[in-house]
Amino acid sequence: MLDIIIEARKASLAPGMDVRRILPFRMRRMVGPFIFMDHAGPVDVQPPLQHNLDVLPHPHIGLSTVSYLFGGQVTHRDSLGVEQVILPGEVNWMTAGSGISHSERFEDPATLAGGNLEMIQTWVALPEKDEEAAPAFHNYKPDQLPIFTDTGVWMRLIAGDAYGLRNDVKTHSPLFYLHVQLETNARFGLPMEHAERGIYIAKGSLELGGRIYGAGQMLVFNKGVDPVLLAKEPTTLMLLGGEPLGERHIWWNFVSSRKERIEQAKADWKEGRIILPPNDNQEFVPLPDDKSKPASNAPAPQALS
């Protein structure tokens, strides 16, 4: 029934900021078009340390970044001139395409000190025909994201289609992405219409086939199986997947079907051909130095990027 169980790898990025990295994983690089997934927080940081959490301007190509908050707020600024505060229940969907830069700043001291900031960040790889699309950014409000409820079950469709739900979030390939909350003893199944399907347990625990799975685990299911999942306690899930796109290369914040395109992106960032956000251009993340490193040791993707 299960193709693989992925254990999130914990990392501390700064005092008070812990990230669980789920994708990419060495034995499973992607689930559908999803190639990256981080779970950050909850964050509790006192004022002297809050500036350490800001993600400085940095570049992307060949993907869409998707930000979704359980709590707190984050300010997004990008090279298109967009400035957008994202709040819980909203979706920030930024398509990098041929190249974009952006920053994410944590500018609400009360949120950080109160331990309320918690977010999920994913990257969705683009089909080859869209890898060089013009960059774009959209913020979607909660009333644009349909909600379904049943006994012990609450779910919000973030993007794509599943369980008969659809919304207007612009995607480039068949996929689904949902936020699900289950009450104790609620039973839940997976959408059957997608080739690859995964469940990330953000909080709580599930029983499947007599075994218990807990927070920080992603369960990736074989095609065609129809499991019944039982919540052992109040549980928060992120469901994602879709149609596979084929092999993708990932280096730092760049994703492409072609290795030579990533080399071009490195040069573009180093030479300033990917511009900085006009309203956040006084500092940036330099290109990591990969000289003398084998290709397999690419720098880790920037958390919350």
Short mmCIF file of C-alpha atoms in Angstrom, two decimals:
data_model
loop_
_atom_site.label_atom_id
_atom_site.label_comp_id
_atom_site.label_asym_id
_atom_site.label_seq_id
_atom_site.Cartn_x
_atom_site.Cartn_y
_atom_site.Cartn_z
CA MET A 1 0.00 0.00 0.00
CA LEU A 2 2.80 2.41 0.90
CA ASP A 3 5.49 3.23 -1.64
CA ILE A 4 7.73 4.93 0.92
CA ILE A 5 7.70 6.62 4.33
CA ILE A 6 9.70 9.85 4.42
CA GLU A 7 10.98 11.06 7.78
CA ALA A 8 11.32 14.83 7.95
CA ARG A 9 14.88 15.98 8.67
CA LYS A 10 15.09 18.66 11.34
CA ALA A 11 17.36 21.65 11.06
CA SER A 12 17.76 24.78 13.18
CA LEU A 13 18.22 27.78 10.90
CA ALA A 14 18.46 30.34 13.68
CA PRO A 15 17.72 30.46 17.41
CA GLY A 16 14.00 29.73 17.69
CA MET A 17 13.55 28.77 14.01
CA ASP A 18 13.31 25.04 13.36
CA VAL A 19 12.53 23.59 9.94
CA ARG A 20 11.45 20.07 9.06
CA ARG A 21 12.53 19.26 5.50
CA ILE A 22 10.42 16.60 3.81
CA LEU A 23 11.25 16.96 0.09
CA PRO A 24 13.52 16.42 -1.73
CA PHE A 25 14.43 13.04 -0.19
CA ARG A 26 17.24 10.85 -1.51
CA MET A 27 14.93 7.89 -2.14
CA ARG A 28 12.03 9.98 -3.44
CA ARG A 29 12.87 13.27 -5.10
CA MET A 30 9.31 14.28 -6.04
CA VAL A 31 5.65 13.46 -5.40
CA GLY A 32 3.76 14.42 -8.56
CA PRO A 33 5.16 17.84 -9.51
CA PHE A 34 6.07 18.71 -5.88
CA ILE A 35 9.87 18.83 -5.55
CA PHE A 36 10.36 20.64 -2.24
CA MET A 37 8.54 20.83 1.08
CA ASP A 38 9.49 22.53 4.35
CA HIS A 39 7.53 22.83 7.58
CA ALA A 40 8.74 25.77 9.68
CA GLY A 41 7.83 26.62 13.25
CA PRO A 42 6.08 27.16 15.52
CA VAL A 43 8.51 30.02 16.07
CA ASP A 44 9.14 31.77 19.38
CA VAL A 45 11.89 34.38 18.99
CA GLN A 46 12.63 37.39 21.16
CA PRO A 47 13.19 40.84 19.56
CA PRO A 48 17.04 40.89 19.56
CA LEU A 49 17.09 37.74 17.37
CA GLN A 50 14.16 38.41 15.05
CA HIS A 51 16.21 39.91 12.22
CA ASN A 52 18.09 36.59 11.92
CA LEU A 53 14.98 34.93 10.51
CA ASP A 54 14.53 37.13 7.43
CA VAL A 55 15.10 35.37 4.10
CA LEU A 56 17.07 37.87 2.01
CA PRO A 57 16.43 38.35 -1.73
CA HIS A 58 17.40 35.23 -3.67
CA PRO A 59 16.59 33.79 -7.13
CA HIS A 60 14.47 30.98 -8.60
CA ILE A 61 13.89 29.45 -12.02
CA GLY A 62 11.72 26.62 -13.36
CA LEU A 63 9.26 26.30 -10.48
CA SER A 64 6.41 27.83 -8.51
CA THR A 65 6.83 28.54 -4.81
CA VAL A 66 3.74 28.03 -2.67
CA SER A 67 3.48 29.54 0.83
CA TYR A 68 0.73 28.53 3.26
CA LEU A 69 0.54 29.63 6.90
CA PHE A 70 -1.02 27.95 9.93
CA GLY A 71 -0.27 31.05 11.97
CA GLY A 72 1.54 34.40 11.93
CA GLN A 73 2.36 36.51 8.91
CA VAL A 74 5.17 36.95 6.38
CA THR A 75 5.93 39.84 4.02
CA HIS A 76 6.82 38.82 0.45
CA ARG A 77 8.63 41.22 -1.92
CA ASP A 78 9.77 40.25 -5.42
CA SER A 79 11.48 41.56 -8.53
CA LEU A 80 8.11 42.19 -10.19
CA GLY A 81 7.57 44.94 -7.62
CA VAL A 82 4.99 42.94 -5.65
CA GLU A 83 4.77 43.47 -1.90
CA GLN A 84 2.32 41.15 -0.17
CA VAL A 85 1.69 40.21 3.45
CA ILE A 86 0.44 36.62 3.64
CA LEU A 87 -1.88 35.64 6.49
CA PRO A 88 -3.14 32.22 7.66
CA GLY A 89 -5.47 30.52 5.21
CA GLU A 90 -4.17 32.48 2.23
CA VAL A 91 -1.95 31.18 -0.57
CA ASN A 92 1.03 32.97 -2.08
CA TRP A 93 1.74 31.31 -5.45
CA MET A 94 4.82 32.69 -7.20
CA THR A 95 5.81 31.28 -10.58
CA ALA A 96 9.50 31.83 -11.23
CA GLY A 97 9.55 30.60 -14.83
CA SER A 98 12.52 32.19 -16.60
CA GLY A 99 13.73 33.90 -13.43
CA ILE A 100 12.59 35.90 -10.42
CA SER A 101 14.01 37.02 -7.08
CA HIS A 102 12.14 37.55 -3.84
CA SER A 103 12.53 38.00 -0.11
CA GLU A 104 10.47 36.85 2.85
CA ARG A 105 10.62 39.02 5.94
CA PHE A 106 9.15 38.49 9.38
CA GLU A 107 8.13 42.01 10.31
CA ASP A 108 5.55 41.45 13.05
CA PRO A 109 7.42 41.23 16.39
CA ALA A 110 4.28 40.18 18.27
CA THR A 111 3.78 37.16 16.00
CA LEU A 112 7.37 36.00 16.37
CA ALA A 113 7.56 36.49 20.13
CA GLY A 114 4.17 34.85 20.65
CA GLY A 115 5.10 31.55 19.05
CA ASN A 116 2.34 31.86 16.44
CA LEU A 117 4.38 31.72 13.23
CA GLU A 118 4.08 28.36 11.50
CA MET A 119 4.15 27.76 7.76
CA ILE A 120 4.41 25.17 5.00
CA GLN A 121 6.51 26.00 1.96
CA THR A 122 6.43 23.87 -1.20
CA TRP A 123 7.91 24.11 -4.67
CA VAL A 124 6.01 22.84 -7.69
CA ALA A 125 8.18 22.02 -10.71
CA LEU A 126 6.94 23.36 -14.03
CA PRO A 127 6.32 21.29 -17.19
CA GLU A 128 9.08 21.71 -19.76
CA LYS A 129 6.88 23.93 -21.94
CA ASP A 130 6.41 26.36 -19.03
CA GLU A 131 9.90 26.39 -17.55
CA GLU A 132 10.70 29.66 -19.35
CA ALA A 133 7.30 31.28 -18.76
CA ALA A 134 7.16 34.91 -17.68
CA PRO A 135 7.37 35.18 -13.88
CA ALA A 136 4.14 35.89 -12.03
CA PHE A 137 2.77 36.25 -8.51
CA HIS A 138 -0.74 35.76 -7.10
CA ASN A 139 -2.16 35.96 -3.59
CA TYR A 140 -5.38 34.02 -3.03
CA LYS A 141 -7.68 34.82 -0.11
CA PRO A 142 -9.44 32.18 2.01
CA ASP A 143 -12.80 32.84 0.35
CA GLN A 144 -11.24 31.78 -2.97
CA LEU A 145 -10.25 28.37 -1.56
CA PRO A 146 -13.21 25.99 -1.17
CA ILE A 147 -13.78 24.20 2.13
CA PHE A 148 -15.48 20.84 2.67
CA THR A 149 -16.67 19.48 6.01
CA ASP A 150 -18.01 16.11 7.10
CA THR A 151 -18.22 14.28 10.39
CA GLY A 152 -14.86 14.89 12.06
CA VAL A 153 -13.33 16.20 8.81
CA TRP A 154 -12.45 19.73 7.66
CA MET A 155 -10.47 20.39 4.48
CA ARG A 156 -9.41 23.36 2.38
CA LEU A 157 -8.37 22.95 -1.25
CA ILE A 158 -5.19 25.00 -1.70
CA ALA A 159 -4.74 24.19 -5.40
CA GLY A 160 -5.70 21.75 -8.13
CA ASP A 161 -8.63 19.37 -7.84
CA ALA A 162 -9.63 16.60 -5.45
CA TYR A 163 -12.78 15.17 -3.85
CA GLY A 164 -14.85 17.08 -6.40
CA LEU A 165 -13.39 20.41 -5.25
CA ARG A 166 -11.78 22.92 -7.61
CA ASN A 167 -10.62 26.52 -7.36
CA ASP A 168 -9.09 29.23 -9.52
CA VAL A 169 -5.51 28.98 -8.28
CA LYS A 170 -3.45 28.97 -11.48
CA THR A 171 -1.41 25.78 -11.87
CA HIS A 172 0.56 24.42 -14.83
CA SER A 173 0.01 20.67 -14.51
CA PRO A 174 -2.52 18.25 -12.96
CA LEU A 175 -2.08 18.28 -9.17
CA PHE A 176 -3.82 18.52 -5.82
CA TYR A 177 -2.86 20.24 -2.58
CA LEU A 178 -5.04 20.35 0.54
CA HIS A 179 -4.98 21.32 4.21
CA VAL A 180 -6.95 18.75 6.23
CA GLN A 181 -7.92 18.68 9.91
CA LEU A 182 -9.31 15.52 11.49
CA GLU A 183 -10.96 15.02 14.85
CA THR A 184 -10.13 11.95 16.95
CA ASN A 185 -11.48 8.73 15.37
CA ALA A 186 -12.34 10.42 12.07
CA ARG A 187 -11.84 8.22 9.01
CA PHE A 188 -10.42 9.61 5.81
CA GLY A 189 -9.51 8.40 2.32
CA LEU A 190 -7.26 9.63 -0.49
CA PRO A 191 -8.34 11.17 -3.81
CA MET A 192 -8.16 8.46 -6.46
CA GLU A 193 -7.85 10.56 -9.62
CA HIS A 194 -4.11 11.34 -9.32
CA ALA A 195 -1.16 9.09 -10.13
CA GLU A 196 1.06 10.08 -7.19
CA ARG A 197 -0.26 10.89 -3.73
CA GLY A 198 1.36 11.79 -0.45
CA ILE A 199 0.22 12.76 3.05
CA TYR A 200 2.40 14.85 5.35
CA ILE A 201 1.39 14.61 9.01
CA ALA A 202 1.97 18.09 10.40
CA LYS A 203 0.39 17.38 13.79
CA GLY A 204 -1.22 14.38 15.46
CA SER A 205 -1.18 10.77 14.30
CA LEU A 206 -2.88 8.32 11.93
CA GLU A 207 -3.52 4.59 11.98
CA LEU A 208 -3.13 2.69 8.73
CA GLY A 209 -3.15 -1.10 8.47
CA GLY A 210 -2.70 -1.51 12.20
CA ARG A 211 0.35 0.76 12.37
CA ILE A 212 0.57 4.27 13.82
CA TYR A 213 2.25 7.13 11.95
CA GLY A 214 3.01 10.48 13.56
CA ALA A 215 3.96 14.10 13.08
CA GLY A 216 6.91 14.72 10.78
CA GLN A 217 6.26 11.71 8.53
CA MET A 218 5.15 11.76 4.90
CA LEU A 219 3.34 8.68 3.62
CA VAL A 220 3.60 8.17 -0.15
CA PHE A 221 1.10 5.67 -1.55
CA ASN A 222 1.25 3.24 -4.44
CA LYS A 223 -0.87 4.05 -7.45
CA GLY A 224 -4.46 2.86 -7.32
CA VAL A 225 -4.66 1.87 -3.65
CA ASP A 226 -7.60 3.19 -1.64
CA PRO A 227 -6.53 3.26 2.03
CA VAL A 228 -8.70 4.15 5.01
CA LEU A 229 -6.88 6.41 7.46
CA LEU A 230 -7.99 6.71 11.10
CA ALA A 231 -7.08 9.77 13.18
CA LYS A 232 -5.83 8.67 16.62
CA GLU A 233 -6.05 12.24 17.98
CA PRO A 234 -6.74 15.71 16.54
CA THR A 235 -4.59 15.65 13.42
CA THR A 236 -3.44 18.15 10.79
CA LEU A 237 -2.46 16.88 7.35
CA MET A 238 -1.14 18.32 4.10
CA LEU A 239 -2.15 16.22 1.09
CA LEU A 240 -0.31 16.67 -2.18
CA GLY A 241 0.53 14.99 -5.45
CA GLY A 242 -0.45 14.81 -9.09
CA GLU A 243 0.99 13.69 -12.38
CA PRO A 244 4.77 13.15 -12.56
CA LEU A 245 6.68 15.52 -14.84
CA GLY A 246 9.82 13.47 -15.43
CA GLU A 247 13.32 14.01 -14.11
CA ARG A 248 14.19 17.40 -12.70
CA HIS A 249 17.57 18.74 -11.61
CA ILE A 250 17.73 20.86 -8.47
CA TRP A 251 20.64 23.05 -7.40
CA TRP A 252 20.15 25.51 -4.56
CA ASN A 253 16.99 27.46 -5.53
CA PHE A 254 17.02 26.46 -9.21
CA VAL A 255 14.97 23.67 -10.79
CA SER A 256 15.14 22.61 -14.44
CA SER A 257 14.82 19.66 -16.79
CA ARG A 258 18.20 20.70 -18.23
CA LYS A 259 21.49 20.88 -16.34
CA GLU A 260 22.83 23.55 -18.67
CA ARG A 261 19.88 25.81 -17.79
CA ILE A 262 20.88 25.67 -14.14
CA GLU A 263 24.44 26.66 -15.09
CA GLN A 264 22.99 29.64 -16.94
CA ALA A 265 20.91 30.60 -13.90
CA LYS A 266 24.01 30.52 -11.71
CA ALA A 267 25.76 32.91 -14.07
CA ASP A 268 22.67 35.14 -14.32
CA TRP A 269 22.46 35.57 -10.55
CA LYS A 270 26.18 36.08 -10.12
CA GLU A 271 26.26 38.74 -12.86
CA GLY A 272 23.11 40.55 -11.70
CA ARG A 273 20.92 39.62 -14.67
CA ILE A 274 18.14 38.50 -12.30
CA ILE A 275 17.18 41.80 -10.73
CA LEU A 276 16.45 42.36 -7.05
CA PRO A 277 13.07 43.40 -5.65
CA PRO A 278 12.88 47.19 -6.17
CA ASN A 279 11.56 47.64 -2.62
CA ASP A 280 14.13 45.28 -1.01
CA ASN A 281 17.41 45.66 -2.91
CA GLN A 282 19.98 46.63 -0.30
CA GLU A 283 21.13 43.08 0.47
CA PHE A 284 20.84 39.63 -1.10
CA VAL A 285 21.97 36.02 -0.81
CA PRO A 286 25.13 35.48 -2.88
CA LEU A 287 25.52 32.47 -5.13
CA PRO A 288 26.93 29.57 -3.10
CA ASP A 289 30.51 28.69 -3.97
CA ASP A 290 30.43 25.19 -5.46
CA LYS A 291 33.99 25.11 -6.81
CA SER A 292 35.68 21.74 -6.34
CA LYS A 293 32.43 20.18 -5.11
CA PRO A 294 31.08 17.14 -6.98
CA ALA A 295 27.76 17.66 -8.74
CA SER A 296 26.00 15.42 -6.23
CA ASN A 297 26.84 17.81 -3.38
CA ALA A 298 24.73 20.75 -4.49
CA PRO A 299 23.96 23.34 -1.80
CA ALA A 300 20.76 22.68 0.06
CA PRO A 301 17.72 24.63 -1.12
CA GLN A 302 17.25 27.75 0.96
CA ALA A 303 14.68 27.13 3.64
CA LEU A 304 11.48 29.18 3.28
CA SER A 305 12.62 30.21 -0.17
#
